[in-house]
Amino acid sequence: MQLKSVKRLAFGYLLATAAAMFGAGLIYGSAKTQTNALWRNHIMNLDKSLQAEARQVDQSMRSIYESMRTISFLPAVKSVERNETTLRSDGNETIQQIYNSLNANIALSEIHIYPLDFNPERLDYMTGKPEAPQFRFDHFKDGSEAPAEQSTIGEAAVGGPLADNKKSSRENEADEFQQVVGQIKWFKERYSNVDSFRGKNVPIVVSEEITTADNSEYNQTKKESDRAGVVFSVPIYGLGGNLKGVVSTIVRSNSLRALQSDSVYSLTSFFGGYSTNANIGFSTKGEDWQPSLLGLQQDQKFYLKTAVFKQDPRGGWQLQRGYSAKEFYNSQEFISIQTFTIRSVLLIFFVTCVVFAQFGLMRYRQMLILYRVSHDALTGLPNRVFLENRIEEAIAALAKGDKSMLLYLDLDRFKAVNDTLGHHAGDIVLRASAQRMLQSVRASDVVARIGGDEFVILLSGASNHEGAATVATRMIGLIKQPITVEGREVFVGASIGITTIEDPEMSGKELLRHADLALFKSKNNGRGSHSFYEPEMDAALNERRMLEAGLETAAVNGELVLHYQPITNIKTGAIECYEALVRWNHPKLGQIGPQRFIPLAEEIECIDTIGYWILEQACHDAVKLPEKSRVAVNLSAVQLRNPTFPLKVMAALNSSKLPAHRLEFEITESVLIEKNKIAAEALGQLRATGVHIVLDDFGVGYSSFTYLKSVQFDSIKIDHSFFSEIDKPEQLAILRAIVALSSNLHLPVTIDGIETAEQLEIARREGCTHAQGFLFGRPQPFELLETQGSKQLTA
C-alpha cells in the first residue's frame, strides 16, 4: 500500500512537471514571436531616422555644391584668362561673399580658381616661383576688404592663416595641388565641354582625405584631425562652352563630421576612401538576425545605409547608421517582454520544484545555521561556542577516568603582519596557521579559533605533560615555517599555554583562564615556546593589569624619564648624537625598561601620548647639548600612521627652539613594510625640513635592502645582533656587504652593541663610521651627561 502511494505521488510529480514544461514552452514561443516583431519595428524606426538625417546631410552638402556651381557660372570667372591677376569687382566681391557665407556654416580653408593647364611643379614665368592657384579667397577681417589675387605656395592670402611649420605647410599645400591636378585631368577626360553633361547638373568631384596646409587650429591643438580635409572641385567652362579650369575649395573633415547629428552616423565616399566615422565592426544588416530572450550576443553590430549627394558623378557617397544588439536589448519594450517571460517560466518551474526542494532546503538550512553558529567563518575551525560544549563534555568524562589537555595558542608577530601588510595578508596567515595546527593533532582532537589570532586545542584522552609538550613543540615548529603571501615570505611564530583538565569542579572558563596565564608566561619567556599552568601565574596576570592601568597616565603623572646613550664618531672620537631611551618609574614596581611596556602601549593604543612626550622632552634637553650634537628619538609605526604627526614634530621644534637638523628619528622596517601612504608622506615632509631619518635594526627583518633605494635615509644603524656571532665567517661577510653597500650609497653606518675594544677594532677595520654601546657609555639621565667636550678614542 505504501509502495502504491509512492508510485502515485511520483506519477503526480511527473505529470505536474510535464504540464509545467508545456506551459513554459507556450509562453516562450509567444514571447519569441513578439521579440522578432519588435526587432523588425526597431530597424524600421532606425531607418526612418537615417532617412531624416540623410536629407539634412544632403541639403548641407548641396549648399557647398550650389555655391561652387554659382562661382563657376559667374561671367567674370567664365571670361577670365590664364595669368590674369585680377577679376572684375563684381566677381571678386561675389566670390568673397559666397566664401564668407559658406565659411559661416562649414569651415573652409580657401576657395581657389585653377587654370586648365595648372602644374604646380613648373615655375611661373612672371614670378619665377612654382605655379599657384590663379585666385585665392579665404578668411578676411570683414567682407569689405579686397581678396588676394594670387599667391605662391606657402604664402597665405590677406588675413589668412599661415602655418608655423613652413616646411610642413609647403608639403601639404603641394599635396593639395596634386589632388586638384588629378581632378582637372578627370574633367578633361570626361567633361571637356558643356555638351558632355548637357541636360544634367554640373558635375562636382571630391578628393580623398588629405592633410591640408591650413594649420590655424592644428598649431593650437596639435591634433592631426584639425588639419584634415577634402577637396571639392567644379569645372569652369568659358563663354564658348569649353573647359577652362576648375574652382576648388578645401572643406574641413571636422565640418563634414559636424553635418551628422550623432556619432552613430557615418558619411562615406567609397570612391575616395573617405569616412567621417569608421563605425568599425558594423558590417552586416540585421533584418534576418534573431534576438535572444536571454539578451545573448549583445556585442553583435549592424548597419543601415542610404545614398546621399548624387551630384558627384562617380557615385559612392552614402550615409551609414551603425546600431547594435545591445541598443535593442536595452530598450524598455524588450526588457518588458524579457522580464515577463523569464518571470513566468521561473515561476512555473519554481512552483513545480518547490515541493521537491522543501524538505532538503529545510534540512540544509538547519545544518548551515548549526555550522555557522559553531564555526569560524574565516578558518572553518570550530568557534568558542563549539569549544565550550566540548570542554564541558571533557569535564564530564572525568567521571570515567578520561583526562584531557587544553592548549591556548597565540600567534607571535601576527599584529605586525596585520598592521604592515594589511588585513588581507593577516587572513592568509590565519588560514595557513589553522591548517598547520590541524596537521599537528589527531582527528578526535579539537582545534578552535576563539578570536583574533588566538586558538585553543583540546587534546581528548591526553593525561600526561609529555604528550601535550610533544604536540605543542610540533605545532610551534610547523607554524614558524614561512608563509607565502602574494609572492612574499612572511614569518610568524606561536606561543602556547597548557593546562590539564583534571578537576570536575572547575568550569570551562576557569580552565581557559589557566591556559591563558600559561600562555602569558610563554610570551614573557621570549615567545616561540610552551609553558604549563602553575598557581603563581595569577600574580603575573595581576602585574600586567597593573601596567595597563597605569600606562595611560604615566606621562601626565611625571613617571616617565629619558636616559641618553651616546653615538660616537669612530674616526674623531667625538660624540655626535645621543639616543633618547625612555624609562618608567612605576610607583609600585620601580623602574621599568621600554622593552617591557612599549609593546603594551602599542597594543592598548596609548603610544601616541607617550611618543609625543618623549619627542618634546628630547627636544628641550637637546637645546642644552653642544650645538654640533643631535638627539635621536625612536619612532613607532603607529605614530607615523597619524596624519598630524609632522605637525606635532614642528610644534615640538618650535616650542624648544631646536633646529630641525639636530633632531634624528630612528625607524625600523615595520614602518616601511606596510607601504602606508600617510607614513611615507610624513617621512618625506620631515626630511624636507632638515630632520635626519635613520634606518634602525638594519638587516634583521624582511628586505631592508629594498628600502635603501626607495626611501631617502641619512644613515643606517646595524643591529647589535651582528656582533653576537662576529667570529663566524658568514656573519663577518654579511657585515662587510652591508658596509660596502652603505658606502656606495654614501650613507654613514652606525654599529650598535659595541662593548669591548676588540669589537671596536673590528668595526673600525670593516669601515663602520659610528658606534654605540657600553664601551662608550651606558644610558644615563640627562643630568649626568658629560657635555664638557668630545671624548677622544684611542686606537
Coordinates of N, CA and C in Angstrom, one line a residue, residues 358-482:
Q358 N 11.6 21.4 -0.8 CA 11.3 22.0 0.5 C 12.0 21.2 1.7
F359 N 11.8 19.9 1.6 CA 12.4 19.2 2.7 C 13.9 19.3 2.8
G360 N 14.6 19.1 1.6 CA 16.0 19.2 1.5 C 16.5 20.6 1.9
L361 N 15.8 21.7 1.5 CA 16.1 23.0 1.8 C 16.1 23.3 3.3
M362 N 15.0 22.8 3.9 CA 14.9 23.0 5.4 C 16.0 22.3 6.1
R363 N 16.3 21.0 5.7 CA 17.4 20.3 6.3 C 18.7 21.0 6.1
Y364 N 19.0 21.5 4.9 CA 20.2 22.2 4.6 C 20.3 23.5 5.5
R365 N 19.2 24.2 5.6 CA 19.3 25.4 6.4 C 19.6 25.1 7.9
Q366 N 19.0 24.0 8.4 CA 19.3 23.7 9.8 C 20.8 23.4 10.0
M367 N 21.3 22.6 9.0 CA 22.7 22.3 9.1 C 23.6 23.5 9.0
L368 N 23.2 24.4 8.0 CA 24.0 25.6 7.8 C 24.0 26.5 9.0
I369 N 22.8 26.7 9.6 CA 22.7 27.5 10.8 C 23.6 27.0 11.9
L370 N 23.5 25.6 12.1 CA 24.2 25.0 13.2 C 25.7 25.2 12.9
Y371 N 26.1 25.0 11.7 CA 27.6 25.2 11.3 C 28.0 26.6 11.6
R372 N 27.3 27.6 11.1 CA 27.7 29.0 11.3 C 27.7 29.4 12.7
V373 N 26.8 28.9 13.5 CA 26.8 29.2 14.9 C 28.0 28.6 15.6
S374 N 28.5 27.5 15.2 CA 29.6 26.8 15.9 C 30.9 26.8 15.2
H375 N 31.1 27.5 14.1 CA 32.3 27.5 13.4 C 32.7 29.0 13.0
D376 N 34.0 29.1 12.8 CA 34.6 30.4 12.4 C 34.5 30.6 10.9
A377 N 34.1 31.7 10.4 CA 33.8 31.9 9.0 C 35.1 32.0 8.2
L378 N 36.2 32.5 8.8 CA 37.5 32.7 8.1 C 38.2 31.4 7.9
T379 N 38.5 30.7 9.0 CA 39.3 29.5 9.0 C 38.6 28.2 8.9
G380 N 37.2 28.2 9.1 CA 36.5 27.0 9.1 C 36.6 26.2 10.3
L381 N 37.4 26.6 11.3 CA 37.6 25.9 12.6 C 36.4 26.1 13.5
P382 N 36.2 25.2 14.5 CA 35.1 25.5 15.5 C 35.4 26.8 16.2
N383 N 34.3 27.4 16.7 CA 34.5 28.6 17.5 C 34.3 28.4 19.0
R384 N 34.2 29.5 19.7 CA 34.2 29.4 21.2 C 32.9 28.6 21.6
V385 N 31.8 28.8 21.0 CA 30.6 28.1 21.4 C 30.8 26.6 21.3
F386 N 31.3 26.1 20.1 CA 31.6 24.7 19.9 C 32.6 24.2 21.0
L387 N 33.7 25.0 21.2 CA 34.7 24.6 22.1 C 34.2 24.4 23.5
E388 N 33.4 25.4 24.0 CA 32.9 25.3 25.4 C 32.1 24.1 25.6
N389 N 31.3 23.7 24.6 CA 30.5 22.5 24.7 C 31.4 21.2 24.8
R390 N 32.5 21.2 24.0 CA 33.4 20.1 24.0 C 34.2 20.1 25.4
I391 N 34.5 21.2 25.9 CA 35.2 21.3 27.2 C 34.3 20.7 28.3
E392 N 33.0 21.1 28.2 CA 32.1 20.6 29.2 C 32.0 19.0 29.1
E393 N 32.0 18.5 27.9 CA 32.0 17.1 27.7 C 33.3 16.4 28.3
A394 N 34.4 17.1 28.1 CA 35.7 16.6 28.6 C 35.6 16.6 30.1
I395 N 35.0 17.6 30.7 CA 34.9 17.7 32.2 C 34.0 16.5 32.7
A396 N 32.9 16.3 32.0 CA 32.0 15.2 32.3 C 32.7 13.9 32.2
A397 N 33.6 13.8 31.2 CA 34.3 12.5 31.0 C 35.3 12.1 32.1
L398 N 35.6 13.1 33.0 CA 36.5 12.8 34.1 C 35.9 11.8 35.1
A399 N 34.6 11.7 35.1 CA 33.9 10.7 35.9 C 34.3 9.2 35.5
K400 N 34.6 9.1 34.2 CA 35.0 7.8 33.6 C 36.5 7.6 33.7
G401 N 37.3 8.6 34.3 CA 38.7 8.5 34.3 C 39.4 9.0 33.1
D402 N 38.7 9.6 32.2 CA 39.4 10.2 31.0 C 39.8 11.6 31.2
K403 N 41.1 11.9 31.2 CA 41.6 13.2 31.3 C 41.9 13.8 30.0
S404 N 41.9 15.1 29.9 CA 42.2 15.9 28.6 C 43.2 17.0 28.9
M405 N 43.8 17.5 27.9 CA 44.7 18.7 28.0 C 44.2 19.8 27.1
L406 N 44.4 21.0 27.7 CA 43.9 22.2 27.0 C 45.1 23.1 26.6
L407 N 45.3 23.4 25.3 CA 46.4 24.3 24.9 C 45.8 25.6 24.4
Y408 N 46.3 26.7 24.9 CA 45.9 28.0 24.5 C 47.1 28.6 23.6
L409 N 46.8 28.8 22.3 CA 47.9 29.2 21.4 C 47.6 30.7 20.9
D410 N 48.7 31.4 20.8 CA 48.6 32.8 20.3 C 49.7 33.0 19.3
L411 N 49.4 33.6 18.1 CA 50.4 33.8 17.1 C 51.3 34.9 17.5
D412 N 52.7 34.7 17.3 CA 53.6 35.7 17.6 C 53.8 36.5 16.3
R413 N 54.0 37.8 16.5 CA 54.3 38.8 15.4 C 53.1 38.9 14.4
F414 N 52.0 38.4 14.8 CA 50.8 38.5 13.8 C 50.3 39.9 13.7
K415 N 50.4 40.7 14.8 CA 49.9 42.1 14.7 C 50.7 42.9 13.8
A416 N 52.1 42.6 13.7 CA 52.9 43.3 12.8 C 52.6 43.0 11.4
V417 N 52.3 41.8 11.1 CA 51.9 41.4 9.7 C 50.6 42.1 9.4
N418 N 49.6 42.1 10.3 CA 48.3 42.7 10.0 C 48.4 44.2 9.8
D419 N 49.3 44.8 10.6 CA 49.4 46.3 10.5 C 50.2 46.7 9.3
T420 N 51.2 45.9 9.0 CA 52.1 46.3 7.9 C 51.7 45.9 6.5
L421 N 51.2 44.6 6.4 CA 50.8 44.1 5.1 C 49.3 44.1 4.9
G422 N 48.5 44.5 5.9 CA 47.1 44.6 5.7 C 46.3 43.4 6.2
H423 N 45.0 43.6 6.4 CA 44.1 42.5 6.9 C 44.0 41.3 5.9
H424 N 44.1 41.6 4.6 CA 44.1 40.5 3.7 C 45.2 39.5 3.9
A425 N 46.4 40.1 4.1 CA 47.6 39.2 4.4 C 47.4 38.5 5.7
G426 N 46.8 39.2 6.7 CA 46.5 38.6 8.0 C 45.6 37.4 7.9
D427 N 44.6 37.5 7.0 CA 43.7 36.4 6.8 C 44.3 35.2 6.2
I428 N 45.3 35.4 5.3 CA 46.0 34.3 4.7 C 46.8 33.6 5.7
V429 N 47.5 34.4 6.6 CA 48.3 33.8 7.7 C 47.5 33.0 8.6
L430 N 46.3 33.5 9.0 CA 45.4 32.8 9.9 C 45.0 31.4 9.3
R431 N 44.6 31.5 8.1 CA 44.1 30.2 7.4 C 45.3 29.2 7.3
A432 N 46.5 29.7 6.9 CA 47.6 28.8 6.8 C 48.0 28.2 8.2
S433 N 48.0 29.0 9.2 CA 48.3 28.6 10.6 C 47.3 27.6 11.1
A434 N 46.0 27.8 10.8 CA 45.0 26.9 11.2 C 45.2 25.5 10.6
Q435 N 45.6 25.4 9.3 CA 45.8 24.2 8.7 C 47.0 23.4 9.3
R436 N 48.0 24.2 9.7 CA 49.2 23.6 10.3 C 48.9 23.0 11.7
M437 N 48.0 23.7 12.4 CA 47.6 23.2 13.7 C 46.8 21.9 13.5
L438 N 45.9 21.8 12.5 CA 45.2 20.6 12.3 C 46.1 19.4 11.9
Q439 N 47.3 19.7 11.2 CA 48.2 18.7 10.9 C 48.9 18.1 12.1
S440 N 48.9 18.9 13.2 CA 49.7 18.5 14.4 C 48.9 17.7 15.4
V441 N 47.6 17.5 15.1 CA 46.7 16.8 16.1 C 46.0 15.6 15.5
R442 N 45.3 14.8 16.3 CA 44.5 13.7 15.8 C 43.1 14.2 15.3
A443 N 42.5 13.4 14.6 CA 41.1 13.7 14.1 C 40.2 13.9 15.3
S444 N 40.4 13.2 16.4 CA 39.5 13.3 17.5 C 39.7 14.5 18.3
D445 N 40.8 15.2 18.1 CA 41.1 16.5 18.9 C 40.4 17.6 18.3
V446 N 40.2 18.7 19.0 CA 39.5 19.9 18.6 C 40.5 21.1 18.5
V447 N 40.5 21.7 17.3 CA 41.3 23.0 17.1 C 40.2 24.1 16.9
A448 N 40.2 25.0 17.8 CA 39.1 26.1 17.7 C 39.8 27.5 17.7
R449 N 39.2 28.4 16.9 CA 39.6 29.8 16.9 C 38.6 30.5 17.7
I450 N 39.1 31.2 18.8 CA 38.2 31.9 19.7 C 38.3 33.4 19.6
G451 N 39.1 33.9 18.6 CA 39.1 35.3 18.4 C 40.5 35.8 18.0
G452 N 40.5 36.8 17.0 CA 41.8 37.3 16.5 C 42.8 36.3 16.1
D453 N 44.0 36.3 16.8 CA 45.0 35.3 16.5 C 45.1 34.3 17.6
E454 N 44.0 34.0 18.3 CA 44.0 33.1 19.5 C 43.3 31.8 19.1
F455 N 43.9 30.7 19.5 CA 43.4 29.4 19.2 C 43.5 28.5 20.4
V456 N 42.5 27.6 20.6 CA 42.5 26.7 21.7 C 42.4 25.2 21.1
I457 N 43.3 24.4 21.6 CA 43.4 23.0 21.2 C 43.0 22.1 22.3
L458 N 42.0 21.2 22.1 CA 41.5 20.3 23.2 C 42.0 18.9 22.8
L459 N 43.0 18.4 23.6 CA 43.5 17.0 23.3 C 42.7 16.0 24.1
S460 N 41.8 15.4 23.5 CA 41.0 14.4 24.2 C 41.8 13.2 24.6
G461 N 41.6 12.7 25.9 CA 42.2 11.5 26.3 C 43.7 11.6 26.6
A462 N 44.3 12.9 26.6 CA 45.7 13.1 26.9 C 45.8 13.4 28.4
S463 N 46.6 12.6 29.1 CA 46.7 12.8 30.5 C 48.1 13.1 31.1
N464 N 49.1 13.2 30.2 CA 50.4 13.5 30.7 C 51.0 14.7 30.0
H465 N 51.9 15.3 30.7 CA 52.6 16.5 30.2 C 53.4 16.3 29.0
E466 N 54.1 15.1 28.9 CA 55.0 14.8 27.9 C 54.2 14.7 26.5
G467 N 53.0 14.1 26.5 CA 52.3 14.1 25.2 C 51.8 15.5 24.8
A468 N 51.4 16.3 25.7 CA 51.0 17.6 25.4 C 52.2 18.5 24.9
A469 N 53.3 18.3 25.6 CA 54.5 19.1 25.2 C 55.0 18.7 23.8
T470 N 54.8 17.4 23.4 CA 55.2 16.9 22.1 C 54.3 17.6 21.0
V471 N 53.0 17.6 21.3 CA 52.1 18.2 20.3 C 52.4 19.7 20.2
A472 N 52.7 20.4 21.3 CA 53.0 21.8 21.3 C 54.2 22.1 20.5
T473 N 55.3 21.3 20.8 CA 56.6 21.5 20.1 C 56.4 21.3 18.6
R474 N 55.6 20.3 18.2 CA 55.4 20.0 16.8 C 54.6 21.2 16.1
M475 N 53.6 21.7 16.8 CA 52.8 22.8 16.3 C 53.6 24.0 16.2
I476 N 54.5 24.4 17.1 CA 55.3 25.6 17.1 C 56.3 25.5 15.9
G477 N 56.8 24.3 15.7 CA 57.7 24.1 14.6 C 57.1 24.3 13.2
L478 N 55.9 23.8 13.1 CA 55.2 24.0 11.8 C 54.8 25.4 11.5
I479 N 54.3 26.1 12.6 CA 53.8 27.4 12.4 C 54.9 28.4 12.1
K480 N 56.1 28.2 12.6 CA 57.2 29.1 12.3 C 57.8 29.0 10.9
Q481 N 57.4 28.0 10.2 CA 57.8 27.9 8.8 C 57.2 29.1 8.0
P482 N 57.9 29.6 6.9 CA 57.5 30.7 6.2 C 56.1 30.5 5.5

